[in-house]
């Protein structure tokens, strides 16, 4: 449902409107080549080096094989065992005319066990010579598993550098719910969104939200296009009819939150409080976006007051024209929108910077810890800005009949990856928080929300941890409460019976102003 009355004094966000291509380099701080640890992008890519069969490999290898996944119930092959990526350095180029992506990924990794082989996640692409600490490694491919056997066994605790040159036409990843993610072409470039499993569609990753890392993403595009990544723009250089945008996110980031969306954009920079902003808008969406994006600084200030200091060093937005994606996503520091967002959608994705990006689930079935929180954030924004109160929204939803989308699956147990983004995860998840607010009272509730953020910022969480903190803060036994709200299918029997009028007031699944993740 759209948020109805949002009345604001206009807030100045526009400090400098820069037309794409005319912008001067921003804080050109060239990266230390010593940090790169590998070769630059090469124009040609050699065939995959074939690995000899296990039994015929020369001796001297010992230690375990890193697991191909990290036991996520929904995506068992996402992520990999035995490795902890510290930093990604992606040097990429993309030409929309050919749809060809070329790049070199340099990953600094720490072994968390002895490894004679480990995996990364990468779909398709032709590989060049993959090296580990500068020495060519043997490679095998098995679906999205890129299996890397270094010349020498890696010892637990050792830091090492992997360089993966790759090239090809990226294929969008189709999710279990039928939506597209990954590197998705648009009419003037590509929109890059990865929740939950799109990252291996454009770079080799340890694709689990548990393995956060810092990122440098450099993208070279034809002149006239802009490539927008996470964090700060550290350089923008032009040569030979192409422009290279280099972005650095120095705060921990889960792979699914990365982006390097590119196309024709009007760029506006400014500040939200003390935080530098970078907003990129497809010209076709500018008119509809402008009045909403002007509220971005006020929204950031509102969320900081509510939940705690904004977790990252930059903030902004990417508004593209991407009907083939069809949803918005909380890409870190710059939420990505498939079209001009409304207030509620912008607020939703900004609130994810706290709950989702900084405080991140450990397993995908706990998705309500992101979506319930972001949806409730929409409600409290409306409540504090002259709109419907969160309780009014709750009461409205509580009238939904028993066969409504709202009640199943229960938000704490979505059941299958196809239901990861079902409406109940959002709305019944938010109802859970509102019911908790009523049950424990505002002082305890807001203390809980702030402590949850402060104690888990940049880390990973689970629902039982939230329940435990809620009980600690409120000094109440909340086991039955959370079981009823999060894990019990169907409409909770303690809610008022549906009146005859309820059916006529049936609500559409939460997504006014466009679908959002
Ligand atoms: Zn969301």
Coordinates of C-alpha atoms and ligand atoms in Angstrom, one line a residue:
X1 CA 0.0 0.0 0.0
X2 CA 1.3 3.4 -0.8
X3 CA 1.9 5.6 2.1
X4 CA -0.6 8.3 1.9
X5 CA 0.2 11.6 3.4
X6 CA 3.8 12.5 3.5
X7 CA 4.2 16.2 3.9
X8 CA 7.7 17.7 4.2
X9 CA 9.5 20.9 4.0
X10 CA 11.6 20.5 0.9
X11 CA 15.1 19.4 1.7
X12 CA 18.0 20.5 -0.3
X13 CA 19.8 17.5 -1.7
X14 CA 21.0 18.9 -4.9
X15 CA 24.4 20.4 -4.5
X16 CA 25.8 19.9 -7.9
X17 CA 24.0 18.4 -10.8
X18 CA 26.5 16.8 -13.1
X19 CA 25.7 15.5 -16.5
X20 CA 27.2 12.2 -17.1
X21 CA 30.6 12.4 -18.7
X22 CA 31.2 16.0 -17.8
X23 CA 32.0 15.3 -14.2
X24 CA 35.4 15.9 -13.0
X25 CA 37.2 13.0 -11.3
X26 CA 36.1 12.7 -7.7
X27 CA 38.9 12.5 -5.2
X28 CA 41.3 10.8 -7.5
X29 CA 43.1 8.6 -5.1
X30 CA 44.7 6.0 -7.2
X31 CA 44.7 2.6 -5.6
X32 CA 48.0 1.2 -4.4
X33 CA 48.9 -1.4 -7.0
X34 CA 50.5 -3.4 -4.2
X35 CA 46.9 -4.0 -3.0
X36 CA 45.9 -5.5 -6.3
X37 CA 48.1 -8.5 -6.1
X38 CA 47.5 -9.7 -9.7
X39 CA 47.6 -9.0 -13.3
X40 CA 45.5 -6.4 -15.1
X41 CA 42.6 -7.2 -17.4
X42 CA 43.9 -8.9 -20.5
X43 CA 42.2 -8.7 -23.8
X44 CA 42.5 -12.3 -24.6
X45 CA 41.5 -15.2 -22.4
X46 CA 43.0 -18.6 -22.6
X47 CA 41.0 -21.8 -22.4
X48 CA 40.4 -23.4 -19.0
X49 CA 43.4 -25.3 -17.7
X50 CA 42.4 -28.9 -17.4
X51 CA 43.1 -30.5 -14.1
X52 CA 44.6 -33.9 -14.0
X53 CA 42.5 -36.6 -12.4
X54 CA 42.8 -36.7 -8.6
X55 CA 44.7 -39.9 -8.5
X56 CA 47.3 -38.9 -11.0
X57 CA 48.3 -35.6 -9.5
X58 CA 51.8 -35.2 -8.4
X59 CA 52.4 -35.8 -4.7
X60 CA 52.9 -33.2 -2.0
X61 CA 49.2 -32.3 -1.7
X62 CA 47.4 -33.0 1.6
X63 CA 44.6 -31.4 3.6
X64 CA 40.9 -31.3 3.1
X65 CA 38.8 -30.1 0.2
X66 CA 36.8 -27.0 0.9
X67 CA 33.0 -27.7 0.9
X68 CA 31.1 -26.6 -2.1
X69 CA 28.5 -24.8 0.0
X70 CA 27.8 -23.6 3.5
X71 CA 24.6 -25.6 4.2
X72 CA 22.1 -22.8 3.5
X73 CA 18.7 -24.5 3.5
X74 CA 17.6 -22.7 0.4
X75 CA 20.8 -22.4 -1.6
X76 CA 23.1 -25.3 -0.5
X77 CA 25.8 -24.7 -3.1
X78 CA 26.0 -20.9 -2.5
X79 CA 29.2 -20.0 -0.6
X80 CA 32.1 -22.3 0.0
X81 CA 33.7 -24.0 3.0
X82 CA 37.3 -23.4 4.2
X83 CA 37.7 -19.8 2.9
X84 CA 37.2 -16.3 4.3
X85 CA 37.4 -13.6 1.6
X86 CA 38.9 -10.4 3.0
X87 CA 38.8 -8.2 -0.2
X88 CA 37.7 -8.3 -3.8
X89 CA 39.3 -6.3 -6.5
X90 CA 37.3 -6.5 -9.7
X91 CA 38.7 -4.9 -12.8
X92 CA 35.9 -5.1 -15.4
X93 CA 35.0 -3.8 -18.8
X94 CA 31.6 -4.1 -20.5
X95 CA 30.3 -3.1 -23.9
X96 CA 26.5 -2.9 -24.2
X97 CA 26.9 -3.3 -28.0
X98 CA 28.3 -6.8 -27.7
X99 CA 27.0 -7.6 -24.2
X100 CA 30.6 -8.8 -23.5
X101 CA 32.0 -8.6 -20.0
X102 CA 35.7 -9.0 -19.5
X103 CA 37.5 -8.8 -16.2
X104 CA 40.1 -9.9 -13.7
X105 CA 39.0 -10.7 -10.1
X106 CA 41.7 -10.6 -7.4
X107 CA 40.6 -12.0 -4.1
X108 CA 42.5 -11.9 -0.9
X109 CA 41.5 -14.9 1.1
X110 CA 42.3 -16.5 4.5
X111 CA 42.1 -20.3 4.7
X112 CA 39.9 -21.4 7.6
X113 CA 41.1 -25.0 7.3
X114 CA 43.9 -26.8 5.6
X115 CA 43.0 -26.8 1.9
X116 CA 44.3 -28.7 -1.0
X117 CA 41.4 -27.5 -3.0
X118 CA 38.7 -24.9 -2.5
X119 CA 35.8 -23.5 -4.5
X120 CA 34.5 -20.1 -5.6
X121 CA 31.1 -19.6 -7.1
X122 CA 31.0 -18.5 -10.8
X123 CA 28.4 -19.2 -13.5
X124 CA 29.6 -19.6 -17.1
X125 CA 32.4 -17.4 -18.5
X126 CA 35.6 -18.5 -20.1
X127 CA 38.6 -18.4 -17.8
X128 CA 42.2 -17.4 -18.3
X129 CA 45.0 -18.7 -16.2
X130 CA 43.9 -18.8 -12.6
X131 CA 46.7 -18.2 -10.1
X132 CA 47.1 -18.7 -6.4
X133 CA 49.9 -16.5 -5.0
X134 CA 51.1 -16.0 -8.5
X135 CA 51.4 -19.7 -9.3
X136 CA 49.0 -21.2 -11.9
X137 CA 46.4 -23.4 -10.3
X138 CA 44.5 -26.4 -11.7
X139 CA 40.8 -25.6 -12.4
X140 CA 37.7 -27.7 -12.7
X141 CA 34.1 -26.5 -13.3
X142 CA 31.0 -28.1 -11.9
X143 CA 27.9 -26.0 -12.4
X144 CA 28.5 -22.8 -10.4
X145 CA 31.4 -24.4 -8.5
X146 CA 34.8 -23.1 -9.7
X147 CA 37.1 -25.6 -8.1
X148 CA 40.7 -24.4 -7.6
X149 CA 43.6 -26.6 -6.8
X150 CA 46.7 -24.7 -5.9
X151 CA 50.1 -26.1 -6.5
X152 CA 50.7 -26.3 -2.8
X153 CA 48.3 -27.1 0.1
X154 CA 47.1 -24.0 1.9
X155 CA 47.5 -24.1 5.6
X156 CA 44.8 -23.0 8.0
X157 CA 45.2 -19.4 8.8
X158 CA 47.3 -18.6 5.8
X159 CA 46.4 -15.6 3.7
X160 CA 46.6 -16.0 -0.1
X161 CA 45.7 -14.2 -3.3
X162 CA 43.7 -15.7 -6.1
X163 CA 43.5 -14.1 -9.5
X164 CA 40.8 -15.1 -11.9
X165 CA 40.8 -13.6 -15.4
X166 CA 37.4 -14.2 -17.1
X167 CA 35.3 -13.1 -20.0
X168 CA 32.0 -13.8 -21.7
X169 CA 28.4 -12.7 -22.1
X170 CA 26.8 -12.7 -18.6
X171 CA 23.6 -14.6 -18.3
X172 CA 21.0 -13.2 -15.8
X173 CA 20.3 -15.7 -13.0
X174 CA 16.7 -16.7 -12.8
X175 CA 15.5 -17.1 -9.3
X176 CA 13.2 -19.9 -7.9
X177 CA 10.4 -17.3 -8.0
X178 CA 11.0 -16.6 -11.7
X179 CA 12.6 -13.1 -11.3
X180 CA 15.9 -12.1 -12.9
X181 CA 19.0 -11.0 -11.1
X182 CA 22.7 -10.7 -11.6
X183 CA 24.0 -8.7 -14.6
X184 CA 20.8 -7.9 -16.4
X185 CA 21.0 -5.8 -19.6
X186 CA 18.9 -2.7 -20.0
X187 CA 18.3 -0.5 -23.1
X188 CA 21.5 1.5 -22.3
X189 CA 23.6 -0.7 -20.2
X190 CA 22.9 -3.1 -17.4
X191 CA 21.4 -3.2 -13.9
X192 CA 23.3 -5.3 -11.5
X193 CA 21.4 -6.7 -8.5
X194 CA 22.2 -10.0 -6.8
X195 CA 19.8 -11.0 -4.0
X196 CA 20.0 -13.8 -3.3
X197 CA 22.3 -15.5 -5.8
X198 CA 23.1 -13.2 -8.7
X199 CA 26.8 -12.4 -7.9
X200 CA 28.3 -15.5 -9.5
X201 CA 26.5 -14.3 -12.7
X202 CA 29.2 -11.6 -13.0
X203 CA 32.2 -12.3 -10.8
X204 CA 33.8 -15.2 -8.8
X205 CA 32.5 -14.9 -5.3
X206 CA 32.2 -16.7 -2.0
X207 CA 28.5 -16.2 -2.4
X208 CA 27.2 -16.3 1.1
X209 CA 26.0 -13.4 3.2
X210 CA 28.2 -14.8 6.0
X211 CA 31.4 -13.8 4.2
X212 CA 31.5 -10.1 4.1
X213 CA 34.5 -8.4 2.6
X214 CA 35.7 -5.0 1.3
X215 CA 35.5 -4.3 -2.4
X216 CA 37.1 -2.3 -5.2
X217 CA 35.1 -2.4 -8.4
X218 CA 36.5 -0.7 -11.5
X219 CA 34.3 -0.8 -14.6
X220 CA 35.3 0.5 -18.0
X221 CA 32.4 1.5 -20.3
X222 CA 32.0 3.4 -23.6
X223 CA 32.2 7.1 -23.2
X224 CA 28.9 8.7 -22.3
X225 CA 27.9 5.9 -19.9
X226 CA 28.3 5.9 -16.2
X227 CA 29.1 2.9 -14.0
X228 CA 27.8 3.2 -10.4
X229 CA 29.2 1.0 -7.7
X230 CA 29.1 0.7 -3.9
X231 CA 30.9 3.0 -1.6
X232 CA 32.9 6.0 -2.8
X233 CA 33.9 6.9 -6.3
X234 CA 37.7 7.0 -6.0
X235 CA 38.5 7.8 -9.6
X236 CA 36.9 8.5 -13.0
X237 CA 39.3 8.5 -16.0
X238 CA 38.8 8.7 -19.7
X239 CA 41.0 7.1 -22.4
X240 CA 40.4 5.9 -25.9
X241 CA 36.7 6.6 -26.0
X242 CA 36.1 4.8 -22.8
X243 CA 35.6 5.8 -19.2
X244 CA 36.7 3.9 -16.1
X245 CA 34.8 4.3 -12.9
X246 CA 36.6 2.9 -9.8
X247 CA 34.5 2.4 -6.7
X248 CA 35.6 1.4 -3.2
X249 CA 33.5 0.1 -0.4
X250 CA 35.8 -0.2 2.6
X251 CA 33.0 -1.4 4.9
X252 CA 32.1 -5.1 5.1
X253 CA 29.7 -6.1 2.3
X254 CA 28.0 -9.3 1.5
X255 CA 28.4 -10.4 -2.1
X256 CA 24.6 -10.1 -2.8
X257 CA 24.7 -6.4 -2.0
X258 CA 27.3 -5.5 -4.6
X259 CA 26.5 -3.5 -7.8
X260 CA 28.1 -1.9 -10.8
X261 CA 25.0 -0.8 -12.6
X262 CA 25.8 1.1 -15.8
X263 CA 23.9 3.2 -18.3
X264 CA 23.0 6.8 -19.1
X265 CA 22.5 8.5 -15.8
X266 CA 22.2 12.0 -14.5
X267 CA 24.4 12.2 -11.5
X268 CA 23.7 14.4 -8.5
X269 CA 26.1 14.6 -5.6
X270 CA 25.6 16.3 -2.2
X271 CA 25.4 15.5 1.4
X272 CA 22.9 13.9 3.8
X273 CA 23.9 15.3 7.1
X274 CA 27.7 14.7 7.0
X275 CA 27.4 11.8 4.6
X276 CA 28.4 12.2 1.0
X277 CA 25.6 11.3 -1.4
X278 CA 25.7 10.1 -5.0
X279 CA 22.4 9.7 -6.8
X280 CA 22.3 8.4 -10.4
X281 CA 19.0 8.6 -12.3
X282 CA 18.1 7.4 -15.7
X283 CA 16.9 10.5 -17.6
X284 CA 13.5 8.9 -18.3
X285 CA 12.9 8.6 -14.6
X286 CA 14.1 12.0 -13.5
X287 CA 10.8 13.8 -13.4
X288 CA 9.1 11.2 -11.3
X289 CA 12.1 10.6 -9.0
X290 CA 13.0 14.1 -8.1
X291 CA 10.4 14.9 -5.5
X292 CA 11.1 11.5 -3.8
X293 CA 14.9 11.6 -3.9
X294 CA 14.9 15.1 -2.4
X295 CA 13.7 13.4 0.8
X296 CA 16.7 11.1 1.0
X297 CA 18.6 13.2 3.5
X298 CA 15.6 13.6 5.7
X299 CA 15.0 9.8 5.5
X300 CA 18.6 9.0 6.5
X301 CA 18.4 11.5 9.4
X302 CA 15.1 9.9 10.5
X303 CA 16.5 6.4 10.4
X304 CA 19.6 7.5 12.3
X305 CA 17.5 9.0 15.0
X306 CA 15.5 5.8 15.3
X307 CA 18.1 3.1 14.9
X308 CA 21.5 4.5 15.3
X309 CA 24.3 6.0 13.3
X310 CA 24.2 5.2 9.5
X311 CA 26.6 2.3 9.1
X312 CA 28.5 3.3 5.9
X313 CA 30.5 6.3 4.7
X314 CA 28.4 7.1 1.6
X315 CA 24.7 7.0 0.7
X316 CA 22.7 7.5 -2.4
X317 CA 20.5 5.7 -5.0
X318 CA 20.5 4.3 -8.5
X319 CA 17.2 4.8 -10.4
X320 CA 17.2 2.9 -13.6
X321 CA 14.6 2.0 -16.2
X322 CA 14.7 -1.8 -15.8
X323 CA 11.3 -3.3 -16.4
X324 CA 12.9 -6.7 -17.0
X325 CA 14.1 -6.7 -13.4
X326 CA 10.9 -5.2 -11.9
X327 CA 11.9 -4.7 -8.3
X328 CA 14.1 -2.5 -6.1
X329 CA 17.0 -3.8 -4.1
X330 CA 19.0 -2.5 -1.1
X331 CA 22.4 -2.6 -2.8
X332 CA 24.9 -1.4 -0.2
X333 CA 25.2 2.4 0.1
X334 CA 23.2 2.9 -3.1
X335 CA 19.8 1.1 -3.3
X336 CA 18.9 0.2 -6.9
X337 CA 15.4 0.9 -8.3
X338 CA 13.9 -0.5 -11.4
X339 CA 11.9 2.7 -11.9
X340 CA 11.2 6.0 -10.0
X341 CA 10.5 4.9 -6.4
X342 CA 7.7 6.3 -4.2
X343 CA 8.5 7.5 -0.7
X344 CA 7.7 4.1 0.9
X345 CA 10.0 2.2 -1.5
X346 CA 12.9 4.6 -1.0
X347 CA 12.5 4.5 2.8
X348 CA 12.2 0.7 2.7
X349 CA 15.5 0.3 0.8
X350 CA 17.3 2.9 2.9
X351 CA 16.2 1.2 6.1
X352 CA 17.8 -2.0 4.8
X353 CA 21.2 -0.3 5.2
X354 CA 20.7 -0.9 8.9
X355 CA 18.7 -4.1 8.8
X356 CA 19.9 -6.3 5.9
X357 CA 23.2 -4.7 4.8
X358 CA 24.8 -3.9 8.2
X359 CA 22.9 -6.5 10.2
X360 CA 22.7 -9.5 7.8
X361 CA 21.0 -12.8 8.1
X362 CA 23.2 -15.9 8.4
X363 CA 20.7 -18.2 6.5
X364 CA 18.2 -17.1 3.9
X365 CA 15.1 -18.6 5.6
X366 CA 15.6 -15.8 8.2
X367 CA 14.7 -13.2 5.5
X368 CA 12.0 -11.7 7.7
X369 CA 14.9 -10.1 9.7
X370 CA 15.4 -7.9 6.6
X371 CA 11.9 -7.6 5.1
X372 CA 9.8 -7.4 8.2
X373 CA 12.1 -4.7 9.6
X374 CA 12.2 -2.7 6.4
X375 CA 8.4 -2.9 6.0
X376 CA 7.9 -1.8 9.6
X377 CA 10.3 1.0 9.0
X378 CA 7.9 2.2 6.2
X379 CA 5.1 2.2 8.8
X380 CA 6.9 4.1 11.5
X381 CA 8.0 6.7 8.9
X382 CA 4.3 7.2 7.9
X383 CA 3.3 7.4 11.6
X384 CA 5.9 10.0 12.3
X385 CA 5.0 12.1 9.2
X386 CA 1.3 12.6 9.5
X387 CA 0.3 9.4 7.8
X388 CA -1.3 6.2 9.0
X389 CA 0.1 5.0 12.3
X390 CA 1.9 1.6 12.4
X391 CA -1.0 0.3 14.6
X392 CA -3.6 1.5 12.1
X393 CA -1.7 -0.3 9.4
X394 CA -1.6 -3.4 11.6
X395 CA -5.3 -3.2 12.3
X396 CA -6.0 -2.9 8.6
X397 CA -4.0 -6.0 7.8
X398 CA -5.5 -7.9 10.7
X399 CA -8.8 -7.7 8.9
X400 CA -7.4 -9.8 6.1
X401 CA -9.4 -13.0 5.6
X402 CA -7.9 -16.3 6.5
X403 CA -7.2 -17.1 2.8
X404 CA -5.2 -13.9 2.2
X405 CA -1.6 -13.8 0.9
X406 CA -0.8 -12.3 4.3
X407 CA -0.8 -15.4 6.5
X408 CA 1.2 -17.9 4.6
X409 CA 4.0 -18.9 4.6
X410 CA 4.7 -17.8 8.2
X411 CA 7.5 -15.2 8.0
X412 CA 10.0 -17.1 10.1
X413 CA 9.6 -20.2 8.0
X414 CA 9.1 -19.3 4.3
X415 CA 9.5 -23.0 3.4
X416 CA 11.1 -22.7 0.0
X417 CA 13.3 -20.3 -1.9
X418 CA 10.4 -19.6 -4.3
X419 CA 8.7 -18.0 -1.3
X420 CA 11.7 -16.0 -0.1
X421 CA 10.1 -12.7 -1.1
X422 CA 6.4 -13.6 -0.5
X423 CA 4.1 -10.9 0.8
X424 CA 3.7 -12.5 4.2
X425 CA 7.4 -12.3 4.9
X426 CA 7.1 -8.5 4.5
X427 CA 3.7 -7.7 6.0
X428 CA 3.2 -10.4 8.6
X429 CA 6.9 -9.9 9.4
X430 CA 6.2 -6.2 10.1
X431 CA 3.1 -7.1 12.0
X432 CA 5.3 -9.2 14.2
X433 CA 7.4 -6.2 15.1
X434 CA 4.3 -4.0 15.7
X435 CA 2.7 -6.7 17.9
X436 CA 6.0 -6.9 19.8
X437 CA 6.0 -3.1 20.2
X438 CA 2.6 -3.2 21.7
X439 CA 3.5 -6.2 23.9
X440 CA 6.7 -4.8 25.4
X441 CA 6.0 -1.1 25.1
X442 CA 7.8 1.6 23.2
X443 CA 10.8 2.1 25.5
X444 CA 11.8 -1.5 25.5
X445 CA 10.9 -1.9 21.8
X446 CA 13.1 1.0 20.6
X447 CA 15.9 -0.1 22.9
X448 CA 15.7 -3.5 21.3
X449 CA 15.8 -2.2 17.8
X450 CA 18.9 0.0 18.6
X451 CA 20.7 -2.7 20.5
X452 CA 20.0 -5.3 17.7
X453 CA 21.7 -2.9 15.3
X454 CA 24.5 -1.8 17.6
X455 CA 25.5 -5.3 18.7
X456 CA 25.4 -6.9 15.3
X457 CA 26.5 -4.1 12.9
X458 CA 28.7 -5.6 10.1
X459 CA 27.9 -9.1 11.3
X460 CA 25.4 -11.9 10.8
X461 CA 22.3 -12.8 12.8
X462 CA 19.6 -15.4 13.3
X463 CA 16.0 -15.3 14.5
X464 CA 16.8 -17.1 17.8
X465 CA 19.3 -14.4 18.5
X466 CA 16.6 -11.7 18.0
X467 CA 14.2 -13.6 20.2
X468 CA 16.8 -13.9 22.9
X469 CA 17.6 -10.2 22.8
X470 CA 13.9 -9.3 22.9
X471 CA 13.5 -11.4 26.0
X472 CA 16.5 -9.9 27.6
X473 CA 15.5 -6.3 26.9
X474 CA 11.8 -6.8 27.8
X475 CA 12.4 -9.3 30.7
X476 CA 9.4 -11.2 29.3
X477 CA 9.1 -14.8 28.1
X478 CA 8.4 -14.3 24.4
X479 CA 8.7 -17.9 23.2
X480 CA 5.0 -18.4 22.6
X481 CA 4.6 -14.9 21.1
X482 CA 7.3 -15.5 18.5
X483 CA 6.1 -19.1 17.8
X484 CA 2.6 -17.8 17.0
X485 CA 3.8 -14.8 14.9
X486 CA 6.7 -16.3 13.0
X487 CA 6.3 -20.0 12.7
X488 CA 2.6 -20.9 12.8
X489 CA 0.9 -21.1 9.4
X490 CA -2.4 -19.5 8.9
X491 CA -4.1 -16.5 10.4
X492 CA -3.3 -16.2 14.1
X493 CA -6.6 -17.2 15.9
X494 CA -6.1 -14.4 18.4
X495 CA -6.7 -11.8 15.8
X496 CA -10.3 -10.5 15.4
X497 CA -12.5 -12.6 13.2
X498 CA -13.0 -11.4 9.7
X499 CA -16.1 -9.4 9.3
X500 CA -18.2 -9.7 6.2
X501 CA -16.8 -6.3 5.2
X502 CA -13.2 -7.5 5.4
X503 CA -13.3 -9.4 2.1
X504 CA -14.3 -6.2 0.2
X505 CA -11.4 -4.4 1.9
X506 CA -8.9 -7.1 0.8
X507 CA -5.5 -5.6 0.3
X508 CA -3.1 -6.1 -2.5
X509 CA 0.3 -7.6 -1.5
X510 CA 2.3 -4.8 0.1
X511 CA 4.0 -3.6 -3.0
X512 CA 2.6 -0.2 -3.8
X513 CA 5.0 1.9 -5.8
X514 CA 6.8 -1.1 -7.3
X515 CA 8.0 -4.4 -6.0
X516 CA 10.8 -4.2 -3.5
X517 CA 13.2 -6.6 -1.9
Ligands
LIG1 ZN1 13.2 -5.2 1.4

